[in-house]
Coordinates of C-alpha atoms and ligand atoms in Angstrom, one line a residue:
X1 CA 11.0 24.2 -26.8
X2 CA 7.1 24.1 -26.6
X3 CA 4.5 22.0 -25.0
X4 CA 0.7 22.7 -25.1
X5 CA -1.9 20.9 -23.0
X6 CA -5.4 21.6 -24.1
X7 CA -8.2 20.6 -21.6
X8 CA -12.0 20.7 -21.8
X9 CA -14.0 20.6 -18.6
X10 CA -16.5 18.5 -20.3
X11 CA -14.1 15.7 -21.7
X12 CA -12.8 13.5 -18.7
X13 CA -11.2 9.9 -18.4
X14 CA -13.0 9.5 -15.3
X15 CA -13.4 10.0 -11.7
X16 CA -10.3 9.2 -10.0
X17 CA -10.5 6.3 -7.4
X18 CA -8.6 7.8 -4.3
X19 CA -6.9 4.1 -3.8
X20 CA -4.9 4.9 -6.8
X21 CA -2.4 6.8 -4.5
X22 CA -2.1 3.7 -2.2
X23 CA 1.2 2.2 -1.1
X24 CA 2.6 -1.1 0.2
X25 CA 4.5 -2.4 3.4
X26 CA 6.2 -5.7 3.5
X27 CA 7.8 -7.9 6.3
X28 CA 10.9 -7.3 4.5
X29 CA 14.2 -5.4 5.4
X30 CA 13.4 -2.4 7.8
X31 CA 10.1 -1.6 6.5
X32 CA 8.1 -2.9 9.6
X33 CA 10.8 -3.2 12.0
X34 CA 12.7 0.0 12.5
X35 CA 10.2 1.6 10.1
X36 CA 6.7 1.3 11.3
X37 CA 7.5 -0.6 14.7
X38 CA 10.4 0.3 17.2
X39 CA 9.2 0.1 20.7
X40 CA 12.6 1.6 21.9
X41 CA 12.6 4.6 19.6
X42 CA 12.2 8.1 21.3
X43 CA 9.2 8.9 19.1
X44 CA 7.2 5.6 19.5
X45 CA 4.0 5.6 21.1
X46 CA 2.6 3.1 23.7
X47 CA 2.2 0.8 20.7
X48 CA 5.6 1.0 19.7
X49 CA 4.8 2.9 16.6
X50 CA 7.1 5.5 15.4
X51 CA 5.3 8.7 15.5
X52 CA 7.7 10.3 13.2
X53 CA 7.0 8.0 10.7
X54 CA 3.2 8.2 11.1
X55 CA 3.7 12.0 10.7
X56 CA 5.5 11.6 7.5
X57 CA 3.3 8.7 6.1
X58 CA 0.3 11.2 6.7
X59 CA 1.8 13.8 4.4
X60 CA 1.5 11.2 1.5
X61 CA -2.2 10.7 2.2
X62 CA -2.0 7.1 1.4
X63 CA -5.7 5.9 1.3
X64 CA -4.7 2.3 1.0
X65 CA -1.8 0.1 2.2
X66 CA -0.9 -3.3 0.9
X67 CA 0.4 -5.9 3.4
X68 CA 2.3 -8.1 4.8
X69 CA 3.8 -8.8 1.2
X70 CA 5.2 -9.2 -1.5
X71 CA 7.2 -12.5 -1.7
X72 CA 7.1 -12.6 2.1
X73 CA 3.6 -13.4 2.1
X74 CA 4.0 -16.5 0.1
X75 CA 5.7 -18.2 3.3
X76 CA 3.7 -16.5 5.9
X77 CA 1.5 -18.0 8.5
X78 CA -0.8 -15.3 9.6
X79 CA -1.5 -16.9 13.0
X80 CA 1.9 -16.5 14.0
X81 CA 1.5 -12.7 14.2
X82 CA -1.5 -12.6 16.5
X83 CA -1.9 -13.2 20.3
X84 CA 0.3 -12.4 23.3
X85 CA 3.5 -11.4 21.7
X86 CA 5.8 -13.4 24.1
X87 CA 4.0 -16.5 22.7
X88 CA 4.5 -15.6 19.0
X89 CA 7.1 -17.8 17.2
X90 CA 10.0 -16.7 15.6
X91 CA 10.5 -18.1 12.1
X92 CA 12.6 -17.9 9.1
X93 CA 11.3 -15.8 6.3
X94 CA 12.4 -17.7 3.3
X95 CA 11.8 -15.0 0.8
X96 CA 14.2 -12.7 2.3
X97 CA 16.2 -15.0 4.4
X98 CA 15.7 -13.0 7.2
X99 CA 14.6 -13.8 10.7
X100 CA 11.1 -13.1 11.8
X101 CA 10.2 -12.3 15.1
X102 CA 6.3 -11.8 14.6
X103 CA 6.3 -8.8 16.9
X104 CA 4.3 -7.1 14.5
X105 CA 1.2 -8.9 13.1
X106 CA -2.2 -8.5 12.0
X107 CA -3.7 -6.6 14.9
X108 CA -0.7 -4.2 15.3
X109 CA -1.1 -3.6 11.4
X110 CA -5.0 -2.6 11.5
X111 CA -4.3 -0.6 14.4
X112 CA -1.3 1.2 12.6
X113 CA -3.6 1.7 9.4
X114 CA -6.0 3.5 11.5
X115 CA -3.6 5.9 12.9
X116 CA -2.3 6.9 9.4
X117 CA -5.9 7.1 8.0
X118 CA -5.6 4.3 5.5
X119 CA -7.5 1.2 4.7
X120 CA -5.6 -2.2 4.3
X121 CA -5.1 -4.4 1.5
X122 CA -4.6 -7.6 3.0
X123 CA -2.7 -10.3 1.1
X124 CA -3.1 -14.1 1.5
X125 CA -0.8 -16.8 1.2
X126 CA -1.1 -19.1 -2.0
X127 CA 2.3 -20.2 -2.0
X128 CA 2.6 -22.6 1.0
X129 CA -1.2 -22.4 1.9
X130 CA -4.1 -21.9 0.1
X131 CA -8.1 -22.1 0.3
X132 CA -8.7 -22.9 4.0
X133 CA -5.9 -20.4 5.4
X134 CA -7.5 -17.5 3.2
X135 CA -11.2 -18.4 4.2
X136 CA -10.1 -18.7 7.9
X137 CA -8.5 -15.1 7.7
X138 CA -11.3 -13.7 6.1
X139 CA -13.5 -15.2 9.0
X140 CA -11.1 -13.8 11.8
X141 CA -11.1 -10.3 10.3
X142 CA -14.4 -9.8 9.2
X143 CA -17.2 -12.0 10.9
X144 CA -18.6 -10.2 13.8
X145 CA -18.7 -13.0 16.4
X146 CA -19.8 -16.7 17.5
X147 CA -17.3 -18.5 15.4
X148 CA -13.7 -19.9 16.5
X149 CA -11.8 -17.6 14.2
X150 CA -14.1 -14.3 15.1
X151 CA -14.0 -15.3 18.7
X152 CA -10.4 -15.6 18.6
X153 CA -10.1 -12.0 17.1
X154 CA -12.3 -10.8 19.9
X155 CA -10.2 -12.6 22.6
X156 CA -7.1 -10.9 20.9
X157 CA -8.5 -7.7 21.6
X158 CA -10.7 -6.6 18.5
X159 CA -14.3 -6.8 19.5
X160 CA -15.7 -5.3 16.3
X161 CA -14.8 -7.1 12.9
X162 CA -12.0 -5.2 10.8
X163 CA -14.3 -5.3 7.8
X164 CA -11.3 -5.6 5.5
X165 CA -12.7 -4.8 2.1
X166 CA -9.8 -5.2 -0.4
X167 CA -7.6 -8.6 -0.6
X168 CA -4.9 -9.6 -2.7
X169 CA -5.0 -13.3 -3.3
X170 CA -1.5 -14.3 -3.7
X171 CA 1.7 -12.6 -4.8
X172 CA 3.4 -12.6 -8.1
X173 CA 2.7 -16.4 -8.5
X174 CA 3.9 -15.9 -12.2
X175 CA 7.5 -15.6 -10.8
X176 CA 9.9 -18.7 -10.3
X177 CA 11.4 -17.0 -7.3
X178 CA 7.9 -17.0 -5.7
X179 CA 7.6 -19.7 -2.8
X180 CA 4.7 -22.0 -4.0
X181 CA 5.2 -20.6 -8.0
X182 CA 2.4 -21.8 -10.1
X183 CA 1.6 -21.9 -13.7
X184 CA -1.0 -19.7 -15.2
X185 CA -3.6 -22.6 -15.2
X186 CA -2.7 -24.0 -11.6
X187 CA -3.0 -20.5 -10.3
X188 CA -6.1 -19.6 -12.2
X189 CA -7.8 -22.7 -10.8
X190 CA -6.7 -22.0 -7.1
X191 CA -7.6 -18.3 -7.1
X192 CA -10.9 -19.1 -8.4
X193 CA -11.7 -21.5 -5.6
X194 CA -10.1 -19.4 -2.9
X195 CA -11.8 -16.2 -4.0
X196 CA -15.0 -18.3 -3.9
X197 CA -14.6 -19.6 -0.4
X198 CA -13.5 -16.1 0.8
X199 CA -16.5 -14.7 -0.5
X200 CA -18.8 -17.2 0.9
X201 CA -17.5 -15.8 4.2
X202 CA -17.9 -12.3 3.3
X203 CA -19.6 -11.3 0.0
X204 CA -18.7 -7.6 0.5
X205 CA -14.9 -8.2 -0.2
X206 CA -13.2 -7.1 -3.2
X207 CA -10.5 -9.3 -4.7
X208 CA -7.3 -8.7 -6.5
X209 CA -5.9 -11.7 -8.7
X210 CA -2.3 -11.8 -9.6
X211 CA -1.2 -10.7 -13.1
X212 CA 2.4 -10.5 -14.5
X213 CA 5.1 -9.2 -12.0
X214 CA 6.7 -7.2 -15.1
X215 CA 5.8 -6.3 -18.5
X216 CA 9.0 -8.0 -19.8
X217 CA 8.2 -11.5 -18.4
X218 CA 8.0 -14.3 -20.9
X219 CA 4.7 -15.3 -19.8
X220 CA 3.1 -11.7 -19.9
X221 CA -0.2 -11.8 -21.7
X222 CA -0.7 -15.6 -21.8
X223 CA -0.6 -15.5 -17.9
X224 CA -3.5 -13.0 -17.7
X225 CA -5.5 -14.9 -20.4
X226 CA -5.3 -18.1 -18.7
X227 CA -5.9 -16.6 -15.2
X228 CA -8.8 -14.6 -16.1
X229 CA -10.3 -17.6 -18.2
X230 CA -10.3 -19.5 -15.0
X231 CA -11.0 -16.9 -12.3
X232 CA -13.1 -14.0 -14.2
X233 CA -16.3 -14.3 -12.3
X234 CA -14.7 -14.6 -8.7
X235 CA -12.2 -11.5 -9.1
X236 CA -12.7 -7.8 -9.4
X237 CA -9.1 -6.6 -10.1
X238 CA -6.0 -8.0 -12.1
X239 CA -2.7 -6.9 -10.7
X240 CA 0.1 -5.5 -12.5
X241 CA 3.8 -5.0 -10.9
X242 CA 6.5 -3.0 -12.8
X243 CA 9.8 -1.7 -11.3
X244 CA 12.2 0.2 -13.6
X245 CA 16.0 0.5 -13.4
X246 CA 18.8 2.7 -15.0
X247 CA 21.7 0.3 -14.9
X248 CA 22.9 1.7 -18.1
X249 CA 22.8 5.1 -17.0
X250 CA 20.8 6.1 -19.9
X251 CA 18.5 9.1 -19.1
X252 CA 16.6 9.2 -22.4
X253 CA 15.9 5.4 -22.2
X254 CA 15.0 5.8 -18.4
X255 CA 12.8 8.5 -18.7
X256 CA 11.0 7.0 -21.6
X257 CA 10.0 4.0 -19.3
X258 CA 6.7 5.6 -18.8
X259 CA 5.7 4.9 -22.2
X260 CA 6.3 1.2 -21.5
X261 CA 4.4 1.5 -18.5
X262 CA 1.3 3.1 -20.4
X263 CA 1.7 0.1 -22.9
X264 CA 1.6 -2.5 -20.1
X265 CA -1.6 -1.1 -18.8
X266 CA -3.1 -0.6 -22.2
X267 CA -2.2 -4.3 -22.9
X268 CA -3.6 -5.7 -19.9
X269 CA -6.8 -3.8 -20.5
X270 CA -7.2 -5.2 -23.8
X271 CA -6.6 -9.0 -22.3
X272 CA -9.4 -8.3 -19.6
X273 CA -12.0 -7.0 -22.1
X274 CA -11.0 -9.8 -24.6
X275 CA -11.7 -12.4 -21.9
X276 CA -14.8 -10.4 -20.9
X277 CA -16.1 -10.8 -24.7
X278 CA -15.2 -14.2 -24.8
X279 CA -17.2 -14.9 -21.7
X280 CA -20.0 -12.9 -22.8
X281 CA -19.7 -11.0 -19.5
X282 CA -21.2 -7.8 -18.2
X283 CA -18.5 -7.5 -15.4
X284 CA -15.6 -5.5 -16.1
X285 CA -12.2 -6.4 -14.5
X286 CA -10.3 -3.4 -13.2
X287 CA -6.6 -2.9 -12.7
X288 CA -4.9 -3.0 -9.3
X289 CA -1.2 -1.6 -9.9
X290 CA -0.3 -2.7 -6.6
X291 CA 3.6 -2.7 -7.0
X292 CA 5.2 0.2 -9.1
X293 CA 8.6 2.2 -8.5
X294 CA 12.0 2.5 -9.4
X295 CA 14.3 -0.3 -7.9
X296 CA 18.0 -1.0 -8.6
X297 CA 20.4 1.2 -6.8
X298 CA 20.5 -1.5 -3.5
X299 CA 20.4 -4.6 -5.8
X300 CA 24.6 -5.2 -5.4
X301 CA 24.4 -4.5 -1.7
X302 CA 21.8 -6.9 -1.0
X303 CA 23.6 -9.5 -2.7
X304 CA 26.3 -9.2 0.0
X305 CA 24.0 -9.3 2.9
X306 CA 24.4 -12.2 5.6
X307 CA 21.0 -14.2 5.9
X308 CA 19.1 -14.7 8.7
X309 CA 19.3 -11.1 10.4
X310 CA 16.4 -9.2 12.1
X311 CA 15.5 -6.2 10.1
X312 CA 18.6 -6.2 7.9
X313 CA 19.2 -3.3 5.6
X314 CA 17.3 -4.7 2.5
X315 CA 16.2 -2.9 -0.7
X316 CA 17.5 0.5 0.8
X317 CA 17.5 2.4 -2.5
X318 CA 18.7 5.9 -2.2
X319 CA 16.8 7.6 -4.9
X320 CA 18.2 10.4 -7.0
X321 CA 16.7 13.3 -8.9
X322 CA 16.2 11.4 -12.3
X323 CA 14.2 8.7 -10.1
X324 CA 11.8 11.4 -8.8
X325 CA 11.4 12.7 -12.7
X326 CA 10.5 9.0 -13.7
X327 CA 8.2 8.4 -10.5
X328 CA 6.3 11.6 -11.3
X329 CA 6.0 10.4 -14.8
X330 CA 4.6 7.0 -13.8
X331 CA 2.2 8.7 -11.4
X332 CA 0.9 10.9 -14.4
X333 CA 0.5 7.6 -16.5
X334 CA -1.9 6.2 -13.7
X335 CA -4.0 9.0 -14.1
X336 CA -4.3 8.8 -17.7
X337 CA -5.9 5.2 -17.1
X338 CA -8.0 6.4 -14.2
X339 CA -11.1 4.8 -15.9
X340 CA -9.7 1.4 -15.3
X341 CA -6.8 1.7 -12.9
X342 CA -8.7 1.8 -9.3
X343 CA -5.9 0.9 -7.2
X344 CA -2.2 1.6 -7.2
X345 CA 0.5 1.0 -4.5
X346 CA 3.8 2.9 -4.6
X347 CA 6.1 0.2 -3.5
X348 CA 7.2 0.5 -1.1
X349 CA 6.4 3.1 1.9
X350 CA 9.3 3.0 4.6
X351 CA 12.8 2.1 4.2
X352 CA 12.5 -0.6 1.5
X353 CA 12.3 1.1 -2.0
X354 CA 10.6 3.8 -0.2
X355 CA 10.1 7.6 -0.4
X356 CA 10.4 7.7 3.5
X357 CA 13.4 6.6 5.2
X358 CA 14.3 6.2 9.0
X359 CA 17.5 6.3 11.0
X360 CA 17.2 4.3 14.1
X361 CA 18.9 6.8 16.2
X362 CA 20.0 10.5 15.8
X363 CA 18.7 13.1 13.9
X364 CA 17.1 13.7 11.6
X365 CA 15.2 10.5 12.5
X366 CA 13.1 10.3 9.3
X367 CA 14.2 11.7 5.9
X368 CA 12.3 12.1 2.7
X369 CA 13.9 10.8 -0.6
X370 CA 13.6 12.7 -4.0
X371 CA 10.8 10.5 -5.0
X372 CA 8.7 11.6 -2.0
X373 CA 8.0 15.0 -3.7
X374 CA 6.2 14.3 -6.7
X375 CA 4.4 11.5 -4.9
X376 CA 3.1 13.7 -2.2
X377 CA 2.0 16.3 -4.5
X378 CA 0.2 13.9 -7.0
X379 CA -1.4 12.0 -4.1
X380 CA -2.6 15.1 -2.5
X381 CA -3.8 16.9 -5.3
X382 CA -4.4 14.6 -8.2
X383 CA -7.9 14.0 -6.9
X384 CA -11.4 14.5 -8.4
X385 CA -11.9 13.9 -12.0
X386 CA -8.9 13.1 -14.7
X387 CA -9.4 15.3 -17.6
X388 CA -8.6 13.8 -21.0
X389 CA -5.2 15.4 -22.0
X390 CA -4.6 16.5 -25.5
X391 CA -0.8 17.2 -25.4
X392 CA 1.3 18.8 -28.3
X393 CA 5.0 18.5 -28.0
X394 CA 7.8 17.2 -29.7
X395 CA 8.9 13.4 -29.4
X396 CA 12.2 11.4 -29.2
X397 CA 13.2 7.8 -30.0
X398 CA 14.2 5.3 -27.6
X399 CA 15.1 1.6 -28.5
X400 CA 11.4 0.7 -28.1
X401 CA 9.1 3.7 -28.0
X402 CA 8.4 7.2 -29.3
X403 CA 8.6 9.4 -26.1
X404 CA 7.1 13.0 -25.9
X405 CA 9.4 15.4 -24.2
X406 CA 6.7 16.4 -21.6
X407 CA 4.2 14.2 -19.8
X408 CA 1.2 16.3 -18.4
X409 CA -2.4 15.8 -17.2
X410 CA -5.1 18.0 -15.7
X411 CA -7.3 16.9 -12.8
X412 CA -10.4 18.8 -11.6
X413 CA -11.5 18.7 -8.2
X414 CA -15.3 19.7 -7.9
X415 CA -15.0 19.8 -4.0
X416 CA -12.7 22.8 -3.9
X417 CA -13.1 23.9 -7.6
X418 CA -9.4 23.6 -8.4
X419 CA -7.8 22.4 -11.6
X420 CA -4.4 21.1 -10.9
X421 CA -1.8 20.5 -13.5
X422 CA 1.1 18.2 -13.3
X423 CA 3.9 18.2 -16.0
X424 CA 7.4 16.5 -16.4
X425 CA 9.7 18.2 -18.6
X426 CA 12.0 15.4 -19.8
X427 CA 14.0 17.7 -22.2
X428 CA 17.4 19.0 -21.4
X429 CA 15.9 22.3 -22.5
X430 CA 13.6 24.5 -21.0
X431 CA 10.0 24.4 -22.0
X432 CA 7.3 27.0 -22.9
X433 CA 4.4 25.3 -21.4
X434 CA 0.9 26.4 -22.5
X435 CA -2.4 25.3 -21.0
X436 CA -5.5 25.8 -23.2
X437 CA -8.7 25.4 -21.5
X438 CA -12.5 25.1 -22.8
X439 CA -15.6 25.2 -20.8
X440 CA -13.8 26.9 -17.7
X441 CA -12.9 30.1 -16.7
X442 CA -9.5 30.3 -14.7
X443 CA -9.5 32.5 -11.6
X444 CA -5.8 32.4 -10.0
X445 CA -3.2 30.4 -9.3
X446 CA -3.4 28.8 -6.0
X447 CA 0.0 27.2 -6.0
X448 CA 2.8 26.7 -8.4
X449 CA 5.8 24.6 -7.7
X450 CA 8.8 23.0 -9.3
X451 CA 11.1 20.2 -8.6
X452 CA 14.2 21.3 -10.6
X453 CA 17.9 22.2 -10.6
X454 CA 19.4 19.2 -9.2
X455 CA 22.1 16.8 -10.4
X456 CA 20.7 13.8 -12.1
X457 CA 22.4 11.5 -9.7
X458 CA 21.8 14.0 -6.5
X459 CA 20.1 12.1 -3.7
X460 CA 18.5 13.6 -0.7
X461 CA 20.1 12.3 2.8
X462 CA 21.0 15.9 3.6
X463 CA 17.5 16.8 2.7
X464 CA 18.7 19.7 0.7
X465 CA 16.2 19.0 -2.5
X466 CA 13.0 20.8 -2.0
X467 CA 10.1 22.0 -3.9
X468 CA 10.8 25.6 -5.2
X469 CA 8.2 28.1 -6.5
X470 CA 7.5 28.2 -10.1
X471 CA 7.3 32.0 -10.6
X472 CA 7.5 32.4 -14.2
X473 CA 4.0 31.9 -15.1
X474 CA 1.1 33.9 -16.0
X475 CA -2.7 33.2 -16.3
X476 CA -5.7 34.7 -18.1
X477 CA -9.3 33.4 -18.3
X478 CA -8.5 30.3 -20.6
X479 CA -5.0 30.1 -20.7
X480 CA -1.9 29.6 -18.7
X481 CA 1.8 30.3 -19.7
X482 CA 4.7 28.7 -17.9
X483 CA 8.3 28.8 -18.5
X484 CA 9.6 25.3 -17.2
X485 CA 13.2 24.6 -16.2
X486 CA 14.8 21.8 -18.1
X487 CA 14.4 18.3 -16.5
X488 CA 11.9 19.0 -14.0
X489 CA 8.7 17.9 -12.1
X490 CA 6.1 20.7 -11.8
X491 CA 2.6 21.1 -10.3
X492 CA 0.3 24.2 -11.1
X493 CA -2.9 24.5 -9.0
X494 CA -5.6 26.9 -10.1
X495 CA -9.2 27.9 -8.9
X496 CA -11.8 28.2 -11.5
X497 CA -15.0 29.9 -11.7
X498 CA -18.2 27.8 -11.7
Ligands
LIG501 O1 8.5 -5.2 -3.4 C1 9.7 -6.0 -3.3 C2 9.4 -7.1 -3.8 O2 9.1 -7.0 -5.2 C3 7.8 -7.8 -3.6 O3 8.1 -8.7 -2.4 C4 7.6 -8.7 -4.7 O4 6.2 -8.8 -4.8 C5 8.2 -8.0 -5.7 O5 9.0 -8.8 -6.5

């Protein structure tokens, strides 16, 4: 089979917001406890943070991390997680039916973010709480000093304000599983008023309103429309959450889900812009896809969990090879919408539907899932400018969509004069891939790798899955030819002459 990608240095989608490669850590299962924080672990530093985990997270270069939930946040009292640890209450986490010790809270998270070079995306509870708690939290975090909340922060050890810029106002409020679930109108009104109060404390913050928690939800579309009609002027981003599964073990359908993801994004952009037009507004609402991934392997096991454990093994999907192909394809889809998708959070980061897994004892203490590899490559090298992809390849038909056999895109990074191509080959046959370029002179291949040759259901507990060199590749001034393995994720980095 053949696939051609044509790019032109003068034709771009947009500058890429680095925050598109963010991630998410929730008080859920072993993400925080036994993931980020485990004071008795041999690798832990004086703060109880596992340094093996910090090292692994740094490899992904995640610039932004959403916290503390997720469903957890809709029943969370942020005040329970501040102050002396021996005075913090142990609470029921109703969302995940777990025991929350609050030994890790706001200050610990901020310190950890600093250690992994990420900025926080702080979620506020609009389930059991509301305007008052949200504005107090902004004051606690961002006001310099001289008020009750800002001075309490200082007393708790943080003299300088945290200056948190990005705030998620609620979580999945469209879902009936959410504590404090609301209708679109109720949430729209509440997010408007909450955002207004939060901005009165700190006008520099950026606010994310909850969109739909899945494209398939019955309320999709109407939810976005109603929420934005109420809150358009007070928020900056609308969120999208999307997880895919392969319960039917149907590879073609599963790999075709990137087309659904693309349609979801396109649909939400259309709604944002329709509300903009209706309101005759000059302001553009951008998208925060602040939960995306594959999630299904652990669901049966989770139903058998005993409630009210501390750090239970929940949502511990062990990802296989085909999951890595879809994750790569979804990441390429984010780049295709770099003009409107400004924040993305791979959900989640450690142990819970995550690229990084930990063992509490023994060797290896940390292991990488299959999905770690495509995400690591695109988060490290999918930077700079997303170039408009003109792809020519055969398609196949799924139940709902026409799916191209390859997903491909190129980015141009002006800081190191590199053009990087990411390609997923979804065909069971090899692919003769050709890159045609205009307005650029290709110099040499800097790195070419493939993730290929593994069984579709192979997982990576033994760490045998690795990136391999892509050797069947040639380059001349304006063209690259590469022979791609069947079912493969590929990355080609090239330097160009300016
Ligand atoms: O990421 C796991 C859960 O998925 C989150 O808590 C929730 O927001 C979503 O439903």
